[in-house]
Amino acid sequence: KEQILETLGRAASFKDDDTSNHVFRMSRYAELVARQVSHDEEWIRLLRQSATMHDIGKIGIPDHILLKPGKLDPDEWLFMQQHVRFGGEIIDDETTPIMKMSKDVALYHHEKWDGTGYLKGLKGQDIPLAARIVSVVDVFDALTSSRPYKKAWSVEDALNLINEQSGKHFDPRIVVAFNAVIEDILVIKTQFESEKD
């Protein structure tokens, strides 16, 4: 099942990252962060696998929006936000722990600690822990990777933003955990660097 999830995650990521290394990097980042907040090896393994499915819903986003080289207009942005709903609908299976966690990650990785995220506006610990971890590592990897609409940020600038957003966008405890493993994260980043990043 792990290989199937990773394959599906890579398939979705090919739409806006033709190397698909984003999925490899951030799932491994998530595992490192998870080890700082949990000693449950099975839960950590499930998170690493589930993280690969976070953007599966992008399959439902038209290329003229997903690959737009400039800023999205308000209507396009609202449609882009629907990728989390599409992800939940694609997975729509809570019969096993791996599928339940994958659905949680897909649905809630854009929620924010202060309640200003999308689509549900969940706040604080109402956001599943797996999604809170994926939120931090996904933002870090997205910022430090080039995309059709932006150049890659420096690691320093990305770290500054993540720390500034502690208690706002991100769970403060997860930010502390992220900082604790940043050196290991940077090793993985180098190992799985996209040629175009």
mmCIF file of N, CA, C and O in Angstrom, residues 129-175:
data_model
loop_
_atom_site.group_PDB
_atom_site.id
_atom_site.type_symbol
_atom_site.label_atom_id
_atom_site.label_comp_id
_atom_site.label_asym_id
_atom_site.label_seq_id
_atom_site.Cartn_x
_atom_site.Cartn_y
_atom_site.Cartn_z
ATOM 1 N N LEU A 129 -3.053 16.392 14.060
ATOM 2 C CA LEU A 129 -1.608 16.569 14.228
ATOM 3 C C LEU A 129 -0.851 16.270 12.943
ATOM 4 O O LEU A 129 0.092 16.997 12.584
ATOM 5 N N ALA A 130 -1.227 15.225 12.235
ATOM 6 C CA ALA A 130 -0.536 14.880 10.989
ATOM 7 C C ALA A 130 -0.594 16.047 10.006
ATOM 8 O O ALA A 130 0.407 16.377 9.347
ATOM 9 N N ALA A 131 -1.743 16.701 9.902
ATOM 10 C CA ALA A 131 -1.890 17.832 8.985
ATOM 11 C C ALA A 131 -1.078 19.032 9.449
ATOM 12 O O ALA A 131 -0.541 19.788 8.625
ATOM 13 N N ARG A 132 -0.963 19.220 10.770
ATOM 14 C CA ARG A 132 -0.153 20.332 11.280
ATOM 15 C C ARG A 132 1.323 20.146 10.940
ATOM 16 O O ARG A 132 2.026 21.123 10.645
ATOM 17 N N ILE A 133 1.790 18.913 10.993
ATOM 18 C CA ILE A 133 3.184 18.641 10.631
ATOM 19 C C ILE A 133 3.384 18.839 9.132
ATOM 20 O O ILE A 133 4.330 19.515 8.697
ATOM 21 N N VAL A 134 2.497 18.282 8.343
ATOM 22 C CA VAL A 134 2.616 18.414 6.885
ATOM 23 C C VAL A 134 2.543 19.873 6.470
ATOM 24 O O VAL A 134 3.251 20.303 5.550
ATOM 25 N N SER A 135 1.744 20.660 7.143
ATOM 26 C CA SER A 135 1.632 22.083 6.824
ATOM 27 C C SER A 135 2.989 22.783 6.867
ATOM 28 O O SER A 135 3.357 23.509 5.939
ATOM 29 N N VAL A 136 3.749 22.545 7.920
ATOM 30 C CA VAL A 136 5.048 23.212 8.069
ATOM 31 C C VAL A 136 6.024 22.737 7.007
ATOM 32 O O VAL A 136 6.659 23.545 6.324
ATOM 33 N N VAL A 137 6.147 21.423 6.841
ATOM 34 C CA VAL A 137 7.157 20.919 5.905
ATOM 35 C C VAL A 137 6.771 21.201 4.456
ATOM 36 O O VAL A 137 7.649 21.429 3.611
ATOM 37 N N ASP A 138 5.479 21.225 4.166
ATOM 38 C CA ASP A 138 5.027 21.542 2.811
ATOM 39 C C ASP A 138 5.354 22.988 2.467
ATOM 40 O O ASP A 138 5.851 23.281 1.372
ATOM 41 N N VAL A 139 5.098 23.900 3.393
ATOM 42 C CA VAL A 139 5.412 25.305 3.144
ATOM 43 C C VAL A 139 6.913 25.496 2.969
ATOM 44 O O VAL A 139 7.362 26.187 2.045
ATOM 45 N N PHE A 140 7.709 24.865 3.828
ATOM 46 C CA PHE A 140 9.161 25.000 3.699
ATOM 47 C C PHE A 140 9.630 24.517 2.325
ATOM 48 O O PHE A 140 10.394 25.205 1.641
ATOM 49 N N ASP A 141 9.158 23.352 1.917
ATOM 50 C CA ASP A 141 9.626 22.827 0.634
ATOM 51 C C ASP A 141 9.100 23.651 -0.538
ATOM 52 O O ASP A 141 9.819 23.880 -1.512
ATOM 53 N N ALA A 142 7.860 24.101 -0.449
ATOM 54 C CA ALA A 142 7.310 24.927 -1.525
ATOM 55 C C ALA A 142 8.071 26.246 -1.656
ATOM 56 O O ALA A 142 8.381 26.688 -2.762
ATOM 57 N N LEU A 143 8.389 26.865 -0.523
ATOM 58 C CA LEU A 143 9.121 28.141 -0.561
ATOM 59 C C LEU A 143 10.517 27.976 -1.149
ATOM 60 O O LEU A 143 10.982 28.832 -1.907
ATOM 61 N N THR A 144 11.190 26.890 -0.809
ATOM 62 C CA THR A 144 12.589 26.719 -1.220
ATOM 63 C C THR A 144 12.717 25.995 -2.561
ATOM 64 O O THR A 144 13.824 25.609 -2.962
ATOM 65 N N SER A 145 11.603 25.809 -3.269
ATOM 66 C CA SER A 145 11.593 25.193 -4.594
ATOM 67 C C SER A 145 11.063 26.190 -5.609
ATOM 68 O O SER A 145 10.203 27.015 -5.292
ATOM 69 N N SER A 146 11.570 26.111 -6.816
ATOM 70 C CA SER A 146 11.047 26.973 -7.877
ATOM 71 C C SER A 146 9.753 26.372 -8.412
ATOM 72 O O SER A 146 9.572 25.151 -8.409
ATOM 73 N N ARG A 147 8.865 27.237 -8.833
ATOM 74 C CA ARG A 147 7.591 26.832 -9.417
ATOM 75 C C ARG A 147 7.330 27.731 -10.632
ATOM 76 O O ARG A 147 8.002 28.750 -10.799
ATOM 77 N N PRO A 148 6.347 27.386 -11.475
ATOM 78 C CA PRO A 148 6.085 28.212 -12.657
ATOM 79 C C PRO A 148 5.826 29.679 -12.310
ATOM 80 O O PRO A 148 6.088 30.573 -13.110
ATOM 81 N N TYR A 149 5.323 29.930 -11.102
ATOM 82 C CA TYR A 149 4.916 31.284 -10.716
ATOM 83 C C TYR A 149 5.899 31.973 -9.776
ATOM 84 O O TYR A 149 5.657 33.120 -9.359
ATOM 85 N N LYS A 150 7.029 31.320 -9.395
ATOM 86 C CA LYS A 150 7.959 31.969 -8.470
ATOM 87 C C LYS A 150 9.335 31.318 -8.505
ATOM 88 O O LYS A 150 9.478 30.149 -8.886
ATOM 89 N N LYS A 151 10.324 32.078 -8.073
ATOM 90 C CA LYS A 151 11.668 31.544 -7.892
ATOM 91 C C LYS A 151 11.781 30.962 -6.481
ATOM 92 O O LYS A 151 11.021 31.318 -5.584
ATOM 93 N N ALA A 152 12.744 30.084 -6.297
ATOM 94 C CA ALA A 152 12.969 29.492 -4.979
ATOM 95 C C ALA A 152 13.458 30.549 -3.990
ATOM 96 O O ALA A 152 14.277 31.401 -4.337
ATOM 97 N N TRP A 153 12.962 30.486 -2.773
ATOM 98 C CA TRP A 153 13.471 31.321 -1.690
ATOM 99 C C TRP A 153 14.745 30.697 -1.137
ATOM 100 O O TRP A 153 14.964 29.481 -1.259
ATOM 101 N N SER A 154 15.532 31.497 -0.448
ATOM 102 C CA SER A 154 16.676 30.953 0.278
ATOM 103 C C SER A 154 16.164 30.194 1.502
ATOM 104 O O SER A 154 15.065 30.467 2.008
ATOM 105 N N VAL A 155 16.963 29.253 1.979
ATOM 106 C CA VAL A 155 16.612 28.519 3.194
ATOM 107 C C VAL A 155 16.434 29.492 4.351
ATOM 108 O O VAL A 155 15.490 29.369 5.144
ATOM 109 N N GLU A 156 17.317 30.468 4.453
ATOM 110 C CA GLU A 156 17.244 31.434 5.556
ATOM 111 C C GLU A 156 15.921 32.191 5.544
ATOM 112 O O GLU A 156 15.269 32.348 6.583
ATOM 113 N N ASP A 157 15.514 32.663 4.363
ATOM 114 C CA ASP A 157 14.251 33.407 4.273
ATOM 115 C C ASP A 157 13.053 32.512 4.607
ATOM 116 O O ASP A 157 12.115 32.943 5.274
ATOM 117 N N ALA A 158 13.102 31.265 4.142
ATOM 118 C CA ALA A 158 12.004 30.344 4.434
ATOM 119 C C ALA A 158 11.912 30.053 5.929
ATOM 120 O O ALA A 158 10.820 30.043 6.512
ATOM 121 N N LEU A 159 13.060 29.845 6.570
ATOM 122 C CA LEU A 159 13.072 29.600 8.019
ATOM 123 C C LEU A 159 12.563 30.816 8.781
ATOM 124 O O LEU A 159 11.831 30.676 9.768
ATOM 125 N N ASN A 160 12.951 31.992 8.348
ATOM 126 C CA ASN A 160 12.471 33.210 9.007
ATOM 127 C C ASN A 160 10.955 33.296 8.945
ATOM 128 O O ASN A 160 10.305 33.619 9.941
ATOM 129 N N LEU A 161 10.389 32.999 7.776
ATOM 130 C CA LEU A 161 8.929 33.076 7.649
ATOM 131 C C LEU A 161 8.255 32.041 8.549
ATOM 132 O O LEU A 161 7.284 32.355 9.240
ATOM 133 N N ILE A 162 8.766 30.818 8.546
ATOM 134 C CA ILE A 162 8.156 29.774 9.374
ATOM 135 C C ILE A 162 8.194 30.164 10.842
ATOM 136 O O ILE A 162 7.199 30.019 11.566
ATOM 137 N N ASN A 163 9.312 30.695 11.300
ATOM 138 C CA ASN A 163 9.402 31.107 12.705
ATOM 139 C C ASN A 163 8.517 32.313 13.014
ATOM 140 O O ASN A 163 7.919 32.380 14.087
ATOM 141 N N GLU A 164 8.406 33.227 12.063
ATOM 142 C CA GLU A 164 7.512 34.374 12.247
ATOM 143 C C GLU A 164 6.049 33.935 12.333
ATOM 144 O O GLU A 164 5.234 34.578 12.992
ATOM 145 N N GLN A 165 5.717 32.848 11.649
ATOM 146 C CA GLN A 165 4.333 32.378 11.589
ATOM 147 C C GLN A 165 3.986 31.373 12.700
ATOM 148 O O GLN A 165 2.880 30.843 12.728
ATOM 149 N N SER A 166 4.913 31.131 13.611
ATOM 150 C CA SER A 166 4.628 30.271 14.755
ATOM 151 C C SER A 166 3.513 30.898 15.586
ATOM 152 O O SER A 166 3.585 32.079 15.951
ATOM 153 N N GLY A 167 2.479 30.129 15.858
ATOM 154 C CA GLY A 167 1.336 30.644 16.610
ATOM 155 C C GLY A 167 0.304 31.334 15.739
ATOM 156 O O GLY A 167 -0.780 31.679 16.222
ATOM 157 N N LYS A 168 0.626 31.546 14.483
ATOM 158 C CA LYS A 168 -0.329 32.123 13.521
ATOM 159 C C LYS A 168 -0.689 31.054 12.497
ATOM 160 O O LYS A 168 -1.716 30.411 12.605
ATOM 161 N N HIS A 169 0.171 30.877 11.521
ATOM 162 C CA HIS A 169 -0.054 29.815 10.529
ATOM 163 C C HIS A 169 0.210 28.435 11.139
ATOM 164 O O HIS A 169 -0.536 27.486 10.902
ATOM 165 N N PHE A 170 1.259 28.334 11.937
ATOM 166 C CA PHE A 170 1.736 27.029 12.374
ATOM 167 C C PHE A 170 1.618 26.806 13.876
ATOM 168 O O PHE A 170 1.735 27.742 14.670
ATOM 169 N N ASP A 171 1.437 25.539 14.240
ATOM 170 C CA ASP A 171 1.460 25.093 15.631
ATOM 171 C C ASP A 171 2.861 25.379 16.191
ATOM 172 O O ASP A 171 3.861 24.888 15.656
ATOM 173 N N PRO A 172 2.969 26.174 17.257
ATOM 174 C CA PRO A 172 4.294 26.508 17.801
ATOM 175 C C PRO A 172 5.132 25.277 18.156
ATOM 176 O O PRO A 172 6.350 25.273 17.958
ATOM 177 N N ARG A 173 4.488 24.235 18.652
ATOM 178 C CA ARG A 173 5.223 23.024 19.018
ATOM 179 C C ARG A 173 5.844 22.368 17.780
ATOM 180 O O ARG A 173 6.961 21.846 17.838
ATOM 181 N N ILE A 174 5.150 22.424 16.660
ATOM 182 C CA ILE A 174 5.671 21.825 15.435
ATOM 183 C C ILE A 174 6.806 22.662 14.869
ATOM 184 O O ILE A 174 7.778 22.135 14.320
ATOM 185 N N VAL A 175 6.727 23.972 15.034
ATOM 186 C CA VAL A 175 7.830 24.836 14.587
ATOM 187 C C VAL A 175 9.092 24.538 15.383
ATOM 188 O O VAL A 175 10.194 24.446 14.828
#
